[in-house]
mmCIF file of C-alpha atoms in Angstrom:
data_model
loop_
_atom_site.group_PDB
_atom_site.id
_atom_site.type_symbol
_atom_site.label_atom_id
_atom_site.label_comp_id
_atom_site.label_asym_id
_atom_site.label_seq_id
_atom_site.Cartn_x
_atom_site.Cartn_y
_atom_site.Cartn_z
ATOM 1 C CA UNK A 71 0.058 0.248 -0.250
ATOM 2 C CA UNK A 72 0.632 3.214 -0.301
ATOM 3 C CA UNK A 73 1.812 5.569 3.610
ATOM 4 C CA UNK A 74 2.735 9.075 3.939
ATOM 5 C CA UNK A 75 2.671 9.265 7.730
ATOM 6 C CA UNK A 76 3.031 13.279 9.386
ATOM 7 C CA UNK A 77 2.099 15.255 12.702
ATOM 8 C CA UNK A 78 -1.091 16.276 13.102
ATOM 9 C CA UNK A 79 -0.461 19.743 14.957
ATOM 10 C CA UNK A 80 2.949 21.289 15.853
ATOM 11 C CA UNK A 81 3.413 24.553 18.047
ATOM 12 C CA UNK A 82 6.385 27.086 17.938
ATOM 13 C CA UNK A 83 7.651 30.308 19.386
ATOM 14 C CA UNK A 84 8.379 33.430 16.205
ATOM 15 C CA UNK A 85 12.044 33.675 15.944
ATOM 16 C CA UNK A 86 12.667 30.108 16.591
ATOM 17 C CA UNK A 87 13.511 27.031 14.218
ATOM 18 C CA UNK A 88 10.497 23.621 13.990
ATOM 19 C CA UNK A 89 10.998 20.304 12.087
ATOM 20 C CA UNK A 90 7.977 18.719 10.462
ATOM 21 C CA UNK A 91 8.913 14.961 9.736
ATOM 22 C CA UNK A 92 7.337 12.615 7.245
ATOM 23 C CA UNK A 93 7.589 9.080 6.724
ATOM 24 C CA UNK A 94 6.518 7.444 3.446
ATOM 25 C CA UNK A 95 6.023 3.995 1.851
ATOM 26 C CA UNK A 96 5.426 4.060 -1.877
ATOM 27 C CA UNK A 97 5.099 1.685 -4.755
ATOM 28 C CA UNK A 98 7.606 3.588 -6.283
ATOM 29 C CA UNK A 99 10.010 7.112 -5.432
ATOM 30 C CA UNK A 100 10.561 9.832 -8.909
ATOM 31 C CA UNK A 101 10.847 12.189 -5.783
ATOM 32 C CA UNK A 102 9.246 14.190 -2.579
ATOM 33 C CA UNK A 103 6.996 17.517 -2.003
ATOM 34 C CA UNK A 104 6.831 20.449 0.446
ATOM 35 C CA UNK A 105 3.735 22.477 0.126
ATOM 36 C CA UNK A 106 2.979 24.920 1.887
ATOM 37 C CA UNK A 107 -1.317 25.475 2.264
ATOM 38 C CA UNK A 108 -3.047 28.781 4.376
ATOM 39 C CA UNK A 109 -6.416 27.072 5.578
ATOM 40 C CA UNK A 110 -8.790 28.200 2.367
ATOM 41 C CA UNK A 111 -6.243 28.569 -0.129
ATOM 42 C CA UNK A 112 -4.235 26.251 -2.385
ATOM 43 C CA UNK A 113 -1.306 24.265 -1.560
ATOM 44 C CA UNK A 114 1.981 26.223 -2.423
ATOM 45 C CA UNK A 115 5.660 24.603 -3.698
ATOM 46 C CA UNK A 116 8.289 25.043 -1.535
ATOM 47 C CA UNK A 117 10.552 22.209 -1.733
ATOM 48 C CA UNK A 118 11.407 19.140 -3.395
ATOM 49 C CA UNK A 119 14.600 16.111 -3.158
ATOM 50 C CA UNK A 120 14.999 13.701 -5.308
ATOM 51 C CA UNK A 121 18.011 12.638 -3.961
ATOM 52 C CA UNK A 122 19.339 11.881 -0.567
ATOM 53 C CA UNK A 123 19.944 14.916 1.373
ATOM 54 C CA UNK A 124 19.859 18.682 2.260
ATOM 55 C CA UNK A 125 18.096 21.131 -0.186
ATOM 56 C CA UNK A 126 18.250 24.164 1.370
ATOM 57 C CA UNK A 127 16.291 27.872 0.245
ATOM 58 C CA UNK A 128 16.188 30.104 2.243
ATOM 59 C CA UNK A 129 14.277 29.796 5.750
ATOM 60 C CA UNK A 130 13.320 27.178 5.090
ATOM 61 C CA UNK A 131 15.695 23.268 4.554
ATOM 62 C CA UNK A 132 13.867 20.164 3.478
ATOM 63 C CA UNK A 133 16.093 16.485 4.492
ATOM 64 C CA UNK A 134 15.912 13.400 2.253
ATOM 65 C CA UNK A 135 17.115 10.076 3.635
ATOM 66 C CA UNK A 136 15.743 7.199 0.311
ATOM 67 C CA UNK A 137 16.772 4.553 2.109
ATOM 68 C CA UNK A 138 14.095 5.300 5.600
ATOM 69 C CA UNK A 139 12.022 6.804 3.473
ATOM 70 C CA UNK A 140 12.322 10.200 5.710
ATOM 71 C CA UNK A 141 12.312 13.699 4.753
ATOM 72 C CA UNK A 142 11.949 16.352 7.183
ATOM 73 C CA UNK A 143 11.509 19.815 6.693
ATOM 74 C CA UNK A 144 13.502 22.222 8.633
ATOM 75 C CA UNK A 145 12.033 26.303 9.074
ATOM 76 C CA UNK A 146 14.383 28.938 10.659
ATOM 77 C CA UNK A 147 13.679 32.349 11.390
ATOM 78 C CA UNK A 148 9.971 31.556 12.374
ATOM 79 C CA UNK A 149 7.046 34.643 11.550
ATOM 80 C CA UNK A 150 3.314 34.790 12.254
ATOM 81 C CA UNK A 151 2.615 34.512 8.328
ATOM 82 C CA UNK A 152 4.215 30.520 8.896
ATOM 83 C CA UNK A 153 0.876 29.327 11.144
ATOM 84 C CA UNK A 154 -0.048 27.036 8.131
ATOM 85 C CA UNK A 155 -0.622 23.478 7.154
ATOM 86 C CA UNK A 156 2.540 21.321 5.606
ATOM 87 C CA UNK A 157 1.560 19.090 3.250
ATOM 88 C CA UNK A 158 4.549 16.401 1.996
ATOM 89 C CA UNK A 159 3.932 14.302 -1.260
ATOM 90 C CA UNK A 160 5.246 11.577 -2.408
ATOM 91 C CA UNK A 161 5.661 11.614 -6.756
ATOM 92 C CA UNK A 162 5.048 7.488 -7.433
ATOM 93 C CA UNK A 163 7.448 6.715 -10.790
ATOM 94 C CA UNK A 164 5.167 3.351 -11.355
ATOM 95 C CA UNK A 165 2.253 5.887 -12.263
ATOM 96 C CA UNK A 166 4.751 8.599 -13.635
ATOM 97 C CA UNK A 167 3.180 12.102 -12.407
ATOM 98 C CA UNK A 168 1.110 10.329 -9.642
ATOM 99 C CA UNK A 169 1.012 12.310 -6.185
ATOM 100 C CA UNK A 170 0.420 11.135 -3.025
ATOM 101 C CA UNK A 171 0.083 13.764 -0.080
ATOM 102 C CA UNK A 172 -0.022 12.773 3.423
ATOM 103 C CA UNK A 173 -2.471 15.120 5.242
ATOM 104 C CA UNK A 174 -0.637 17.476 6.685
ATOM 105 C CA UNK A 175 0.517 18.883 9.173
ATOM 106 C CA UNK A 176 -0.474 22.248 11.396
ATOM 107 C CA UNK A 177 1.555 24.876 12.600
ATOM 108 C CA UNK A 178 1.382 27.079 14.877
ATOM 109 C CA UNK A 179 3.457 30.160 15.303
ATOM 110 C CA UNK A 180 3.210 31.669 18.637
ATOM 111 C CA UNK A 181 4.674 34.920 19.500
ATOM 112 C CA UNK B 206 1.087 36.094 -15.318
ATOM 113 C CA UNK B 207 -2.141 34.063 -14.951
ATOM 114 C CA UNK B 208 -2.327 30.216 -13.135
ATOM 115 C CA UNK B 209 -4.645 27.794 -12.535
ATOM 116 C CA UNK B 210 -8.155 28.426 -12.914
ATOM 117 C CA UNK B 211 -11.194 26.379 -10.994
ATOM 118 C CA UNK B 212 -15.135 27.732 -11.693
ATOM 119 C CA UNK B 213 -16.763 28.238 -9.692
ATOM 120 C CA UNK B 214 -15.575 28.882 -6.429
ATOM 121 C CA UNK B 215 -18.257 27.609 -4.559
ATOM 122 C CA UNK B 216 -21.621 24.914 -5.964
ATOM 123 C CA UNK B 217 -23.834 23.708 -3.490
ATOM 124 C CA UNK B 218 -26.633 21.616 -4.889
ATOM 125 C CA UNK B 219 -29.053 18.837 -3.789
ATOM 126 C CA UNK B 220 -28.293 15.211 -3.551
ATOM 127 C CA UNK B 221 -28.671 13.380 -6.482
ATOM 128 C CA UNK B 222 -27.978 16.152 -8.603
ATOM 129 C CA UNK B 223 -25.367 16.881 -11.742
ATOM 130 C CA UNK B 224 -22.560 18.651 -11.263
ATOM 131 C CA UNK B 225 -19.285 19.878 -13.769
ATOM 132 C CA UNK B 226 -16.294 21.591 -12.585
ATOM 133 C CA UNK B 227 -14.294 23.551 -15.349
ATOM 134 C CA UNK B 228 -10.218 23.242 -14.864
ATOM 135 C CA UNK B 229 -8.315 26.162 -16.784
ATOM 136 C CA UNK B 230 -4.627 24.851 -16.661
ATOM 137 C CA UNK B 231 -0.997 27.717 -17.169
ATOM 138 C CA UNK B 232 -0.680 28.455 -20.412
ATOM 139 C CA UNK B 233 2.329 25.289 -21.416
ATOM 140 C CA UNK B 234 1.665 22.886 -19.037
ATOM 141 C CA UNK B 235 0.014 20.111 -20.286
ATOM 142 C CA UNK B 236 -0.291 17.622 -16.898
ATOM 143 C CA UNK B 237 -3.115 18.356 -14.900
ATOM 144 C CA UNK B 238 -4.469 16.652 -12.368
ATOM 145 C CA UNK B 239 -7.930 16.588 -9.875
ATOM 146 C CA UNK B 240 -8.115 16.226 -6.470
ATOM 147 C CA UNK B 241 -10.155 15.971 -3.497
ATOM 148 C CA UNK B 242 -9.089 17.713 -0.491
ATOM 149 C CA UNK B 243 -11.579 16.915 3.167
ATOM 150 C CA UNK B 244 -11.241 19.428 5.954
ATOM 151 C CA UNK B 245 -7.882 18.775 8.013
ATOM 152 C CA UNK B 246 -6.852 15.862 5.029
ATOM 153 C CA UNK B 247 -4.421 16.472 1.899
ATOM 154 C CA UNK B 248 -5.765 15.828 -0.838
ATOM 155 C CA UNK B 249 -6.683 13.141 -2.170
ATOM 156 C CA UNK B 250 -5.531 11.993 -6.226
ATOM 157 C CA UNK B 251 -8.540 11.560 -8.666
ATOM 158 C CA UNK B 252 -6.653 11.820 -12.141
ATOM 159 C CA UNK B 253 -3.640 12.721 -13.937
ATOM 160 C CA UNK B 254 -4.081 14.416 -17.549
ATOM 161 C CA UNK B 255 -1.304 14.111 -20.175
ATOM 162 C CA UNK B 256 -2.643 16.464 -23.271
ATOM 163 C CA UNK B 257 -5.833 14.929 -24.490
ATOM 164 C CA UNK B 258 -5.781 11.465 -23.150
ATOM 165 C CA UNK B 259 -6.075 10.316 -18.679
ATOM 166 C CA UNK B 260 -3.141 8.940 -17.900
ATOM 167 C CA UNK B 261 -4.212 7.786 -14.724
ATOM 168 C CA UNK B 262 -7.568 7.663 -13.642
ATOM 169 C CA UNK B 263 -6.575 5.032 -10.898
ATOM 170 C CA UNK B 264 -7.952 7.726 -7.895
ATOM 171 C CA UNK B 265 -11.544 8.267 -9.172
ATOM 172 C CA UNK B 266 -13.638 7.260 -6.490
ATOM 173 C CA UNK B 267 -16.451 4.740 -8.536
ATOM 174 C CA UNK B 268 -18.044 5.379 -12.156
ATOM 175 C CA UNK B 269 -20.170 8.438 -10.457
ATOM 176 C CA UNK B 270 -16.584 9.972 -11.576
ATOM 177 C CA UNK B 271 -15.130 11.301 -14.906
ATOM 178 C CA UNK B 272 -13.595 13.797 -16.075
ATOM 179 C CA UNK B 273 -12.396 14.792 -19.602
ATOM 180 C CA UNK B 274 -10.219 17.222 -21.197
ATOM 181 C CA UNK B 275 -10.675 17.168 -25.177
ATOM 182 C CA UNK B 276 -8.738 19.323 -26.366
ATOM 183 C CA UNK B 277 -5.723 19.024 -23.978
ATOM 184 C CA UNK B 278 -5.963 22.639 -21.843
ATOM 185 C CA UNK B 279 -9.745 23.614 -20.010
ATOM 186 C CA UNK B 280 -10.741 19.939 -18.117
ATOM 187 C CA UNK B 281 -14.240 19.212 -16.777
ATOM 188 C CA UNK B 282 -14.915 16.695 -13.929
ATOM 189 C CA UNK B 283 -17.998 16.329 -14.451
ATOM 190 C CA UNK B 284 -19.963 13.915 -11.212
ATOM 191 C CA UNK B 285 -23.300 12.404 -11.207
ATOM 192 C CA UNK B 286 -25.693 11.362 -8.527
ATOM 193 C CA UNK B 287 -24.007 13.970 -6.085
ATOM 194 C CA UNK B 288 -24.001 11.986 -2.252
ATOM 195 C CA UNK B 289 -23.284 13.792 0.789
ATOM 196 C CA UNK B 290 -20.422 12.466 0.647
ATOM 197 C CA UNK B 291 -19.291 14.040 -2.383
ATOM 198 C CA UNK B 292 -18.976 17.176 -0.471
ATOM 199 C CA UNK B 293 -15.214 18.832 0.101
ATOM 200 C CA UNK B 294 -13.186 20.986 -2.352
ATOM 201 C CA UNK B 295 -11.826 20.345 -5.519
ATOM 202 C CA UNK B 296 -8.222 20.857 -6.469
ATOM 203 C CA UNK B 297 -6.961 21.435 -10.572
ATOM 204 C CA UNK B 298 -2.637 21.746 -10.639
ATOM 205 C CA UNK B 299 -1.255 21.691 -13.059
ATOM 206 C CA UNK B 300 2.422 21.137 -14.467
ATOM 207 C CA UNK B 301 5.430 21.200 -17.655
ATOM 208 C CA UNK B 302 5.019 18.521 -19.377
ATOM 209 C CA UNK B 303 7.536 15.253 -19.192
ATOM 210 C CA UNK B 304 10.775 14.821 -19.188
ATOM 211 C CA UNK B 305 11.248 18.353 -18.040
ATOM 212 C CA UNK B 306 7.976 18.393 -15.507
ATOM 213 C CA UNK B 307 8.740 15.388 -13.840
ATOM 214 C CA UNK B 308 10.830 17.705 -11.097
ATOM 215 C CA UNK B 309 8.500 20.034 -10.616
ATOM 216 C CA UNK B 310 5.687 21.155 -9.237
ATOM 217 C CA UNK B 311 2.760 21.423 -9.286
ATOM 218 C CA UNK B 312 0.909 25.260 -9.949
ATOM 219 C CA UNK B 313 -2.209 24.806 -7.750
ATOM 220 C CA UNK B 314 -5.823 25.878 -7.957
ATOM 221 C CA UNK B 315 -7.794 27.896 -5.414
ATOM 222 C CA UNK B 316 -10.108 24.937 -5.431
ATOM 223 C CA UNK B 317 -14.459 24.349 -5.719
ATOM 224 C CA UNK B 318 -15.976 24.322 -3.082
ATOM 225 C CA UNK B 319 -18.335 21.624 -3.703
ATOM 226 C CA UNK B 320 -21.320 21.192 -0.427
ATOM 227 C CA UNK B 321 -23.980 18.454 -1.282
ATOM 228 C CA UNK B 322 -27.616 18.860 1.006
#
């Protein structure tokens, strides 16, 4: 079967660092994406990993270990506007472009 | 520039009725996806088009759901004999075609909020 697990909710303080974990079991693997989704809005792209290691993009970094089926999204210097859901998504190579999403992690940033 | 456009933004209808949801992708994006998202959940894959053809429709829940993309651009998701359980936000996304698009993110529309009474 195909399964993506993320924590349901996390809370962190403005200015701090938070790490959101994602584990996956999919029939194929052709890349892992992180998206941000504010309430009532469309998901927007944050990062992409296809090889093992860390990808850094400003305040956001994403890590991938394919052998462990594990990824994390690291958010630094948290701002109130970072309060949103963070979706981990895996592209299934057997289906070409089929993408499986996790349920998302709701992040609350407090002052 | 123009993003993915979905219409209507909201649709309220009675159980048993037929609905059509429209998606206009970003120009040049031949890959198009439909998802369904319920409250507190991630997007659930329904169907993926490459050009005019449905490359993967394994996520369609049953034969009441059908999608078309006759000219390889605009797509319509059709739901027959709607049920209350069909209530959700229906998201459309598009991306660049393969092989380039395999590493590209999907660009989402704002969705259609469907409510079945």
